[in-house]
CSV table of C-alpha atoms in Angstrom, one decimal:
chain,number,residue,atom,x,y,z
W,1,MET,CA,22.3,33.0,-15.2
W,2,LYS,CA,20.2,34.2,-18.0
W,3,ASN,CA,17.4,36.8,-17.8
W,4,THR,CA,18.4,37.8,-14.6
W,5,ASP,CA,19.0,41.0,-13.1
W,6,ASP,CA,22.2,42.2,-11.2
W,7,SER,CA,20.6,41.9,-7.8
W,8,THR,CA,19.4,38.4,-8.3
W,9,ARG,CA,22.9,37.3,-9.5
W,10,SER,CA,24.4,38.7,-6.5
W,11,LEU,CA,21.9,37.0,-4.3
W,12,LEU,CA,22.7,33.8,-5.9
W,13,ALA,CA,26.4,34.5,-5.7
W,14,SER,CA,26.2,35.2,-1.9
W,15,ILE,CA,24.2,31.9,-1.2
W,16,LEU,CA,27.0,29.9,-3.2
W,17,ASP,CA,29.6,31.7,-1.3
W,18,LEU,CA,28.3,30.5,2.0
W,19,VAL,CA,27.7,27.0,0.4
W,20,GLU,CA,31.6,27.1,0.1
W,21,ILE,CA,32.6,29.0,3.2
W,22,GLY,CA,31.1,27.1,5.7
W,23,ASP,CA,28.7,27.8,8.6
W,24,GLY,CA,29.0,30.8,11.0
W,25,ASP,CA,31.2,33.1,8.8
W,26,PHE,CA,29.5,36.4,10.0
W,27,GLY,CA,31.1,38.4,6.9
W,28,ALA,CA,29.4,36.1,4.5
W,29,ILE,CA,26.2,36.1,6.4
W,30,GLY,CA,26.4,39.8,6.2
W,31,ARG,CA,26.9,39.8,2.5
W,32,LEU,CA,24.0,37.6,2.2
W,33,ALA,CA,21.9,39.8,4.4
W,34,GLU,CA,22.5,42.7,2.3
W,35,ALA,CA,22.0,40.9,-1.1
W,36,SER,CA,18.6,39.6,0.2
W,37,SER,CA,17.4,42.9,1.5
W,38,ASP,CA,16.0,44.5,-1.5
W,39,PRO,CA,13.4,47.2,-0.8
W,40,GLU,CA,10.4,45.5,-2.1
W,41,SER,CA,10.8,42.3,-0.1
W,42,ILE,CA,11.7,44.2,3.0
W,43,GLN,CA,8.6,46.3,2.6
W,44,LEU,CA,6.4,43.3,2.1
W,45,THR,CA,7.9,41.7,5.1
W,46,ILE,CA,7.1,44.9,7.1
W,47,ASP,CA,3.5,45.2,5.6
W,48,ARG,CA,2.6,41.3,6.4
W,49,LEU,CA,4.1,41.7,10.0
W,50,SER,CA,2.1,44.9,10.6
W,51,THR,CA,-1.2,43.1,10.3
W,52,HIS,CA,-0.4,41.9,13.9
W,53,PRO,CA,-1.0,44.9,16.2
W,54,GLN,CA,2.0,44.0,18.3
W,55,ALA,CA,4.2,44.2,15.4
W,56,LYS,CA,2.4,47.3,14.1
W,57,LYS,CA,3.1,49.0,17.5
W,58,ALA,CA,6.7,48.0,17.6
W,59,PHE,CA,7.3,49.4,14.3
W,60,THR,CA,5.9,52.7,15.4
W,61,SER,CA,7.6,53.0,18.7
W,62,ARG,CA,10.9,51.3,17.6
W,63,THR,CA,11.5,50.3,21.3
W,64,ARG,CA,14.8,48.8,21.6
W,65,LEU,CA,15.8,46.1,24.2
W,66,LYS,CA,17.2,47.4,27.3
W,67,PRO,CA,21.0,46.8,27.7
W,68,ILE,CA,21.5,43.0,28.8
W,69,TYR,CA,23.7,42.0,31.7
W,70,LEU,CA,24.2,38.2,31.4
W,71,ALA,CA,25.6,37.8,34.9
W,72,LYS,CA,22.6,39.7,36.3
W,73,LEU,CA,20.1,37.6,34.5
W,74,HIS,CA,21.9,34.4,35.2
W,75,GLN,CA,21.0,35.3,39.1
W,76,LEU,CA,17.4,35.0,38.4
W,77,PRO,CA,15.7,31.9,39.4
W,78,ALA,CA,16.2,28.6,37.3
W,79,GLY,CA,13.3,28.3,34.9
W,80,THR,CA,12.8,32.1,34.3
W,81,LEU,CA,13.2,33.3,30.7
W,82,GLY,CA,16.1,35.4,31.9
W,83,HIS,CA,18.3,32.7,33.6
W,84,SER,CA,17.5,30.6,30.6
W,85,TYR,CA,18.6,33.0,28.2
W,86,ALA,CA,21.8,33.7,30.3
W,87,GLU,CA,22.4,30.1,30.4
W,88,HIS,CA,22.2,29.9,26.6
W,89,MET,CA,24.5,32.7,26.1
W,90,LEU,CA,27.1,31.8,28.6
W,91,GLY,CA,27.0,28.2,27.9
W,92,ASN,CA,27.6,28.8,24.3
W,93,GLN,CA,30.0,31.8,24.9
W,94,LEU,CA,27.8,34.1,23.1
W,95,LYS,CA,27.7,37.9,23.7
W,96,PRO,CA,24.5,39.9,22.9
W,97,LEU,CA,24.8,41.3,19.5
W,98,GLN,CA,25.4,44.9,19.1
W,99,THR,CA,22.9,46.7,16.8
W,100,PRO,CA,22.9,50.1,15.2
W,101,PRO,CA,20.2,52.5,15.9
W,102,ALA,CA,16.9,52.0,14.1
W,103,GLU,CA,15.5,55.3,12.6
W,104,THR,CA,13.2,53.9,10.1
W,105,GLU,CA,10.8,50.9,9.8
W,106,GLN,CA,13.4,49.1,7.6
W,107,GLN,CA,16.3,49.6,10.1
W,108,PHE,CA,14.0,48.5,12.9
W,109,LEU,CA,13.3,45.2,11.1
W,110,ALA,CA,17.1,44.2,11.0
W,111,THR,CA,17.7,45.6,14.3
W,112,HIS,CA,14.9,43.9,16.3
W,113,ILE,CA,15.5,40.5,14.5
W,114,THR,CA,19.2,40.9,15.4
W,115,GLU,CA,18.9,41.9,19.0
W,116,THR,CA,16.2,39.2,19.7
W,117,HIS,CA,17.9,36.3,17.8
W,118,ASP,CA,19.2,34.6,20.7
W,119,LEU,CA,15.9,35.1,22.7
W,120,TRP,CA,14.1,33.4,19.7
W,121,HIS,CA,16.8,30.4,20.1
W,122,THR,CA,16.1,30.3,23.8
W,123,ILE,CA,12.2,30.4,23.6
W,124,THR,CA,12.1,28.0,20.6
W,125,GLY,CA,14.5,25.6,22.2
W,126,SER,CA,16.7,25.8,19.0
W,127,LYS,CA,20.4,24.8,19.8
W,128,THR,CA,23.2,26.6,18.2
W,129,ASP,CA,24.3,23.6,16.1
W,130,ILE,CA,23.6,23.4,12.3
W,131,CYS,CA,20.2,21.6,13.0
W,132,GLY,CA,19.2,24.2,15.5
W,133,GLU,CA,19.9,27.1,13.1
W,134,ILE,CA,18.1,25.3,10.4
W,135,GLN,CA,15.0,24.7,12.8
W,136,LEU,CA,15.0,28.5,13.7
W,137,GLU,CA,15.5,29.4,10.1
W,138,ALA,CA,12.4,27.6,8.9
W,139,PHE,CA,10.6,29.2,12.3
W,140,TYR,CA,11.6,32.6,11.0
W,141,VAL,CA,10.4,31.9,7.4
W,142,ALA,CA,7.0,30.9,9.0
W,143,GLN,CA,6.8,33.8,11.4
W,144,LEU,CA,7.9,36.7,9.1
W,145,ALA,CA,5.3,35.5,6.3
W,146,VAL,CA,8.0,36.6,3.6
W,147,SER,CA,11.6,36.6,4.2
W,148,ARG,CA,14.2,36.2,1.4
W,149,PHE,CA,17.0,36.1,4.1
W,150,TRP,CA,15.9,33.4,6.1
W,151,LEU,CA,14.8,31.1,3.2
W,152,ALA,CA,18.2,31.8,1.5
W,153,LEU,CA,19.8,30.5,4.7
W,154,LEU,CA,17.6,27.4,4.7
W,155,THR,CA,18.1,26.9,1.0
W,156,LYS,CA,21.8,27.2,1.4
W,157,ASN,CA,21.9,24.3,4.0
W,158,LEU,CA,20.0,22.2,1.8
W,159,LEU,CA,22.2,22.8,-1.1
W,160,LYS,CA,25.1,22.3,1.1
W,161,SER,CA,23.8,18.8,2.2
W,162,LEU,CA,23.2,17.8,-1.3
W,163,LEU,CA,26.4,18.7,-2.7
W,164,TYR,CA,28.5,17.8,0.1
W,165,ASP,CA,26.9,15.7,3.0
W,166,LEU,CA,24.2,13.8,1.9
W,167,ASP,CA,24.0,11.9,5.4
W,168,ALA,CA,23.0,15.2,7.1
W,169,THR,CA,19.7,15.3,5.0
W,170,THR,CA,17.6,13.5,7.4
W,171,GLY,CA,18.6,15.8,10.4
W,172,TYR,CA,18.2,19.0,8.1
W,173,MET,CA,14.9,17.8,6.8
W,174,ASP,CA,13.6,17.0,10.4
W,175,ALA,CA,14.9,20.4,11.7
W,176,LEU,CA,13.2,22.2,8.8
W,177,THR,CA,10.0,20.6,9.2
W,178,LYS,CA,9.9,21.0,13.2
W,179,GLY,CA,10.7,24.8,12.6
W,180,TRP,CA,8.2,25.4,10.0
W,181,LEU,CA,5.5,23.7,11.9
W,182,MET,CA,6.3,25.3,15.2
W,183,GLY,CA,6.7,28.9,13.6
W,184,LYS,CA,3.1,28.5,12.0
W,185,GLN,CA,1.7,27.2,15.1
W,186,ALA,CA,3.1,30.0,17.4
W,187,HIS,CA,1.7,33.4,17.9
W,188,SER,CA,3.7,36.2,16.3
W,189,LEU,CA,6.8,36.9,18.1
W,190,PHE,CA,8.1,39.9,16.4
W,191,GLY,CA,7.8,43.2,18.7
W,192,LEU,CA,7.3,41.1,21.9
W,193,ASP,CA,8.2,43.3,24.9
W,194,TRP,CA,11.0,40.8,26.2
W,195,ASP,CA,12.2,43.3,28.8
W,196,ALA,CA,8.9,42.7,30.7
W,197,LEU,CA,9.5,38.8,30.5
W,198,TRP,CA,13.0,38.2,32.1
W,199,GLU,CA,11.5,37.0,35.5
W,200,THR,CA,8.6,35.0,34.0
W,201,PRO,CA,9.0,31.2,33.9
W,202,ILE,CA,10.1,30.4,30.5
W,203,ALA,CA,7.5,27.5,30.2
W,204,GLU,CA,4.6,30.2,30.9
W,205,VAL,CA,6.1,32.4,28.1
W,206,ARG,CA,6.1,29.4,25.9
W,207,ALA,CA,2.6,28.6,26.5
W,208,SER,CA,1.4,32.4,26.1
W,209,LEU,CA,3.0,32.2,22.7
W,210,ASN,CA,1.7,28.6,21.8
W,211,ILE,CA,5.3,27.5,21.2
W,212,VAL,CA,4.8,23.6,21.3
W,213,ASP,CA,7.4,21.0,20.5
W,214,VAL,CA,5.8,19.2,17.4
X,1,MET,CA,33.1,27.4,-7.0
X,2,LYS,CA,36.3,26.7,-5.0
X,3,ASN,CA,37.6,23.3,-3.8
X,4,THR,CA,35.0,21.5,-5.7
X,5,ASP,CA,35.3,18.5,-8.2
X,6,ASP,CA,34.0,18.5,-11.7
X,7,SER,CA,30.9,16.4,-10.8
X,8,THR,CA,30.0,18.7,-8.1
X,9,ARG,CA,30.3,21.7,-10.3
X,10,SER,CA,28.2,20.0,-12.9
X,11,LEU,CA,25.6,19.0,-10.4
X,12,LEU,CA,25.1,22.7,-9.2
X,13,ALA,CA,25.2,23.8,-12.9
X,14,SER,CA,22.3,21.5,-13.7
X,15,ILE,CA,20.2,22.9,-10.7
X,16,LEU,CA,20.9,26.4,-11.6
X,17,ASP,CA,19.7,25.5,-15.3
X,18,LEU,CA,16.5,24.2,-14.0
X,19,VAL,CA,16.1,27.3,-11.8
X,20,GLU,CA,16.0,29.2,-15.2
X,21,ILE,CA,14.6,26.8,-17.5
X,22,GLY,CA,11.2,26.4,-15.6
X,23,ASP,CA,9.1,23.4,-14.3
X,24,GLY,CA,8.7,20.3,-16.3
X,25,ASP,CA,11.5,20.6,-18.9
X,26,PHE,CA,12.2,16.9,-19.4
X,27,GLY,CA,15.8,17.6,-21.0
X,28,ALA,CA,16.9,19.5,-18.0
X,29,ILE,CA,15.4,16.9,-15.6
X,30,GLY,CA,17.3,14.3,-17.3
X,31,ARG,CA,20.7,16.2,-17.2
X,32,LEU,CA,20.1,16.8,-13.4
X,33,ALA,CA,19.3,13.2,-13.3
X,34,GLU,CA,22.6,12.4,-14.8
X,35,ALA,CA,24.6,14.9,-12.6
X,36,SER,CA,23.0,13.5,-9.5
X,37,SER,CA,23.5,9.8,-10.2
X,38,ASP,CA,27.1,9.7,-9.0
X,39,PRO,CA,27.9,5.8,-8.2
X,40,GLU,CA,28.8,6.5,-4.5
X,41,SER,CA,25.3,7.9,-3.7
X,42,ILE,CA,23.4,5.6,-5.9
X,43,GLN,CA,25.0,2.7,-4.1
X,44,LEU,CA,24.2,4.2,-0.8
X,45,THR,CA,20.6,4.4,-1.8
X,46,ILE,CA,20.6,0.8,-2.8
X,47,ASP,CA,22.1,-0.3,0.3
X,48,ARG,CA,19.8,1.6,2.5
X,49,LEU,CA,16.7,0.6,0.5
X,50,SER,CA,17.9,-3.0,0.7
X,51,THR,CA,17.6,-3.2,4.5
X,52,HIS,CA,13.7,-3.6,3.6
X,53,PRO,CA,13.0,-7.1,2.6
X,54,GLN,CA,10.7,-5.9,-0.2
X,55,ALA,CA,13.2,-3.5,-1.9
X,56,LYS,CA,15.9,-6.4,-1.5
X,57,LYS,CA,13.6,-8.9,-3.3
X,58,ALA,CA,12.9,-6.2,-6.1
X,59,PHE,CA,16.8,-5.6,-6.5
X,60,THR,CA,17.2,-9.3,-7.1
X,61,SER,CA,14.3,-10.3,-9.3
X,62,ARG,CA,14.3,-6.8,-11.0
X,63,THR,CA,10.6,-7.5,-11.8
X,64,ARG,CA,9.0,-4.9,-14.0
X,65,LEU,CA,5.5,-3.5,-14.2
X,66,LYS,CA,3.5,-5.2,-16.7
X,67,PRO,CA,2.4,-3.3,-19.7
X,68,ILE,CA,-0.4,-0.6,-18.6
X,69,TYR,CA,-3.3,-0.3,-20.7
X,70,LEU,CA,-5.1,3.1,-19.4
X,71,ALA,CA,-8.7,2.3,-20.9
X,72,LYS,CA,-8.6,-1.0,-19.5
X,73,LEU,CA,-7.8,0.2,-16.0
X,74,HIS,CA,-10.2,2.9,-16.3
X,75,GLN,CA,-13.1,0.4,-16.7
X,76,LEU,CA,-12.3,-0.8,-13.2
X,77,PRO,CA,-14.8,0.1,-10.4
X,78,ALA,CA,-14.4,3.5,-9.0
X,79,GLY,CA,-12.2,3.7,-5.9
X,80,THR,CA,-9.9,0.9,-7.0
X,81,LEU,CA,-6.2,1.7,-7.3
X,82,GLY,CA,-6.4,0.9,-11.1
X,83,HIS,CA,-9.2,3.1,-11.7
X,84,SER,CA,-7.7,6.0,-9.6
X,85,TYR,CA,-4.4,5.7,-11.4
X,86,ALA,CA,-6.2,5.9,-14.9
X,87,GLU,CA,-8.0,8.9,-13.7
X,88,HIS,CA,-5.0,10.6,-12.7
X,89,MET,CA,-3.1,9.7,-16.1
X,90,LEU,CA,-6.0,10.5,-18.3
X,91,GLY,CA,-7.2,13.7,-16.4
X,92,ASN,CA,-3.6,14.9,-16.7
X,93,GLN,CA,-3.1,13.7,-20.3
X,94,LEU,CA,-0.2,11.5,-19.1
X,95,LYS,CA,1.0,8.4,-20.6
X,96,PRO,CA,3.0,5.8,-18.7
X,97,LEU,CA,6.6,6.5,-18.9
X,98,GLN,CA,8.8,4.3,-21.1
X,99,THR,CA,11.8,2.9,-19.4
X,100,PRO,CA,14.8,0.9,-20.6
X,101,PRO,CA,15.7,-2.5,-19.5
X,102,ALA,CA,17.2,-2.9,-16.1
X,103,GLU,CA,20.1,-5.6,-16.1
X,104,THR,CA,21.9,-4.1,-12.9
X,105,GLU,CA,20.7,-2.9,-9.5
X,106,GLN,CA,21.7,0.6,-10.5
X,107,GLN,CA,19.5,0.3,-13.7
X,108,PHE,CA,16.6,-1.1,-11.7
X,109,LEU,CA,16.6,1.8,-9.1
X,110,ALA,CA,16.3,4.3,-12.0
X,111,THR,CA,13.9,2.0,-14.0
X,112,HIS,CA,11.6,1.2,-11.0
X,113,ILE,CA,11.4,4.7,-9.7
X,114,THR,CA,10.4,6.1,-13.1
X,115,GLU,CA,7.8,3.5,-14.1
X,116,THR,CA,6.0,3.8,-10.7
X,117,HIS,CA,6.3,7.7,-10.5
X,118,ASP,CA,2.8,8.2,-11.4
X,119,LEU,CA,1.5,5.4,-9.0
X,120,TRP,CA,3.3,7.3,-6.2
X,121,HIS,CA,1.5,10.5,-7.3
X,122,THR,CA,-1.7,8.6,-7.3
X,123,ILE,CA,-1.3,6.9,-3.9
X,124,THR,CA,0.2,9.8,-2.0
X,125,GLY,CA,-2.5,12.2,-3.5
X,126,SER,CA,0.3,14.4,-4.9
X,127,LYS,CA,-1.1,16.5,-7.8
X,128,THR,CA,0.9,17.4,-10.9
X,129,ASP,CA,1.2,21.2,-10.1
X,130,ILE,CA,4.4,22.4,-8.7
X,131,CYS,CA,3.1,21.9,-5.0
X,132,GLY,CA,2.2,18.6,-5.7
X,133,GLU,CA,5.5,17.7,-7.3
X,134,ILE,CA,7.4,19.3,-4.2
X,135,GLN,CA,5.4,17.0,-1.7
X,136,LEU,CA,6.2,14.0,-3.8
X,137,GLU,CA,9.8,15.2,-3.9
X,138,ALA,CA,10.2,15.4,-0.1
X,139,PHE,CA,8.2,12.0,0.1
X,140,TYR,CA,11.0,10.6,-2.1
X,141,VAL,CA,13.7,12.2,-0.1
X,142,ALA,CA,12.2,10.5,3.1
X,143,GLN,CA,11.6,7.1,1.4
X,144,LEU,CA,14.9,6.6,-0.3
X,145,ALA,CA,16.9,7.6,2.8
X,146,VAL,CA,19.4,9.1,0.5
X,147,SER,CA,18.7,10.6,-2.8
X,148,ARG,CA,20.8,13.4,-4.2
X,149,PHE,CA,18.4,13.6,-7.2
X,150,TRP,CA,15.2,14.2,-5.2
X,151,LEU,CA,16.8,16.4,-2.8
X,152,ALA,CA,18.3,18.6,-5.7
X,153,LEU,CA,14.6,19.0,-7.1
X,154,LEU,CA,13.4,20.0,-3.8
X,155,THR,CA,16.1,22.5,-3.3
X,156,LYS,CA,15.9,23.8,-6.8
X,157,ASN,CA,12.5,24.7,-6.1
X,158,LEU,CA,13.2,26.7,-2.9
X,159,LEU,CA,15.9,28.4,-4.8
X,160,LYS,CA,13.5,29.4,-7.3
X,161,SER,CA,10.8,30.6,-4.9
X,162,LEU,CA,13.5,32.8,-3.0
X,163,LEU,CA,15.1,34.2,-6.2
X,164,TYR,CA,11.9,34.8,-8.2
X,165,ASP,CA,8.6,34.1,-6.5
X,166,LEU,CA,8.6,34.9,-2.7
X,167,ASP,CA,4.8,34.6,-2.4
X,168,ALA,CA,5.3,30.8,-3.4
X,169,THR,CA,7.0,30.1,-0.2
X,170,THR,CA,4.4,29.2,2.1
X,171,GLY,CA,2.8,26.8,-0.5
X,172,TYR,CA,6.2,25.3,-1.1
X,173,MET,CA,7.1,24.9,2.5
X,174,ASP,CA,3.6,23.4,3.4
X,175,ALA,CA,4.0,20.9,0.6
X,176,LEU,CA,7.6,20.0,1.6
X,177,THR,CA,6.6,19.6,5.2
X,178,LYS,CA,3.6,17.3,4.4
X,179,GLY,CA,5.6,15.1,1.9
X,180,TRP,CA,8.4,14.7,4.4
X,181,LEU,CA,6.2,13.7,7.2
X,182,MET,CA,4.2,11.4,5.0
X,183,GLY,CA,7.1,9.7,3.5
X,184,LYS,CA,8.6,8.9,7.0
X,185,GLN,CA,5.5,7.6,8.3
X,186,ALA,CA,4.6,5.4,5.5
X,187,HIS,CA,6.0,1.9,5.0
X,188,SER,CA,8.5,1.6,2.3
X,189,LEU,CA,7.0,1.8,-1.2
X,190,PHE,CA,10.1,0.8,-3.1
X,191,GLY,CA,9.6,-2.7,-4.8
X,192,LEU,CA,5.9,-3.0,-4.1
X,193,ASP,CA,4.0,-5.4,-6.5
X,194,TRP,CA,1.7,-2.8,-8.0
X,195,ASP,CA,0.4,-5.3,-10.6
X,196,ALA,CA,-1.3,-7.3,-7.8
X,197,LEU,CA,-3.2,-4.2,-6.4
X,198,TRP,CA,-4.9,-2.6,-9.5
X,199,GLU,CA,-8.4,-4.0,-8.4
X,200,THR,CA,-7.9,-3.1,-4.6
X,201,PRO,CA,-9.7,-0.3,-3.2
X,202,ILE,CA,-7.1,2.7,-3.0
X,203,ALA,CA,-8.2,3.4,0.6
X,204,GLU,CA,-7.1,0.0,1.5
X,205,VAL,CA,-3.8,0.2,-0.3
X,206,ARG,CA,-3.1,3.3,1.4
X,207,ALA,CA,-4.0,2.0,4.8
X,208,SER,CA,-1.8,-1.0,4.3
X,209,LEU,CA,1.1,1.3,3.5
X,210,ASN,CA,0.2,3.7,6.4
X,211,ILE,CA,0.1,6.7,4.0
X,212,VAL,CA,-2.2,9.1,6.0
X,213,ASP,CA,-2.5,12.7,5.3
X,214,VAL,CA,-0.8,14.9,7.8
């Protein structure tokens, strides 16, 4: 690429790597996360999120999720957030993601997004297949106001579809559109106190966040 | 790129060129059009379009637009398709695109899309700025069922936004979503006999095609 600095080159390279490597390679996703986390855009995300009191409070307190015991959450009544989340995790053979301590706002942004990622899957009804991921990626782009990382994942998927799998386009575009509209319409999820909501009916949590199927 | 044939490499290269060169470079767009016009995907577009009787008939007759005289169309009453189209062209200092003869279905696909492009701008209310182009690109992706070229333009724009202009993201995503939804909802425009519609109120043409602002 011409007229382009090293960080932009490395971001583009990490997107093209992901196009080649295939979905779900955590190493490649980690490299993309690093390449897309330039200080300026991360600060912009923090600034924009902080216009919401809930996110501002979260950046100050940097409260983390309490340890999650899936078997225990699974015993909550069907229809609660906790039961639905445990179903999602156990059904997809997922374990809660481990995250490092967060001592700065920048670290908290990454940590909070990572540790609540599967909760966002659950609450938005986004499956773990590629269309579900695309839907959630677009939801993040809408919710975080500016996010180089999630926009990069979304673009990577369109690039992949146009280079290698044109028949996937309609499903991808439908998922992107749905996630974008849902994410714009919903209240801000960042910094929500999920620990207080495990026993609440998921339909009630969705309604309170204005998460509506479009 | 690994495991990738020459045509895919050249398609990717032409997308990255456009990211660098900037919008509206007709040479670079021409190179992308060539790189994205592999025989398989072009045939797939023709096959899918041909499931609509109007498009099937157009591929058989290969009827071209009659010569367009903007000054004459501009004299039609305000609100007609012809007047609106002439306003769009004159206001943006555009001239009807010249296209080569179409002796095959493949040539007709390219020629018809090119010569009706500004009519699609007019009828969908897509401006000629970058968001208007993105809206129309997504509309094409929806309408053509499979289109490597229009999906490439769309993806190029997201790539550009994530590499160089994050603040443009919201406008781009809104435009993409709007174009996609409008394009899915509208009847098939390909092969429409535009020459018969110049004097019809544009609102009436839009309604007959189910083109609705979303």
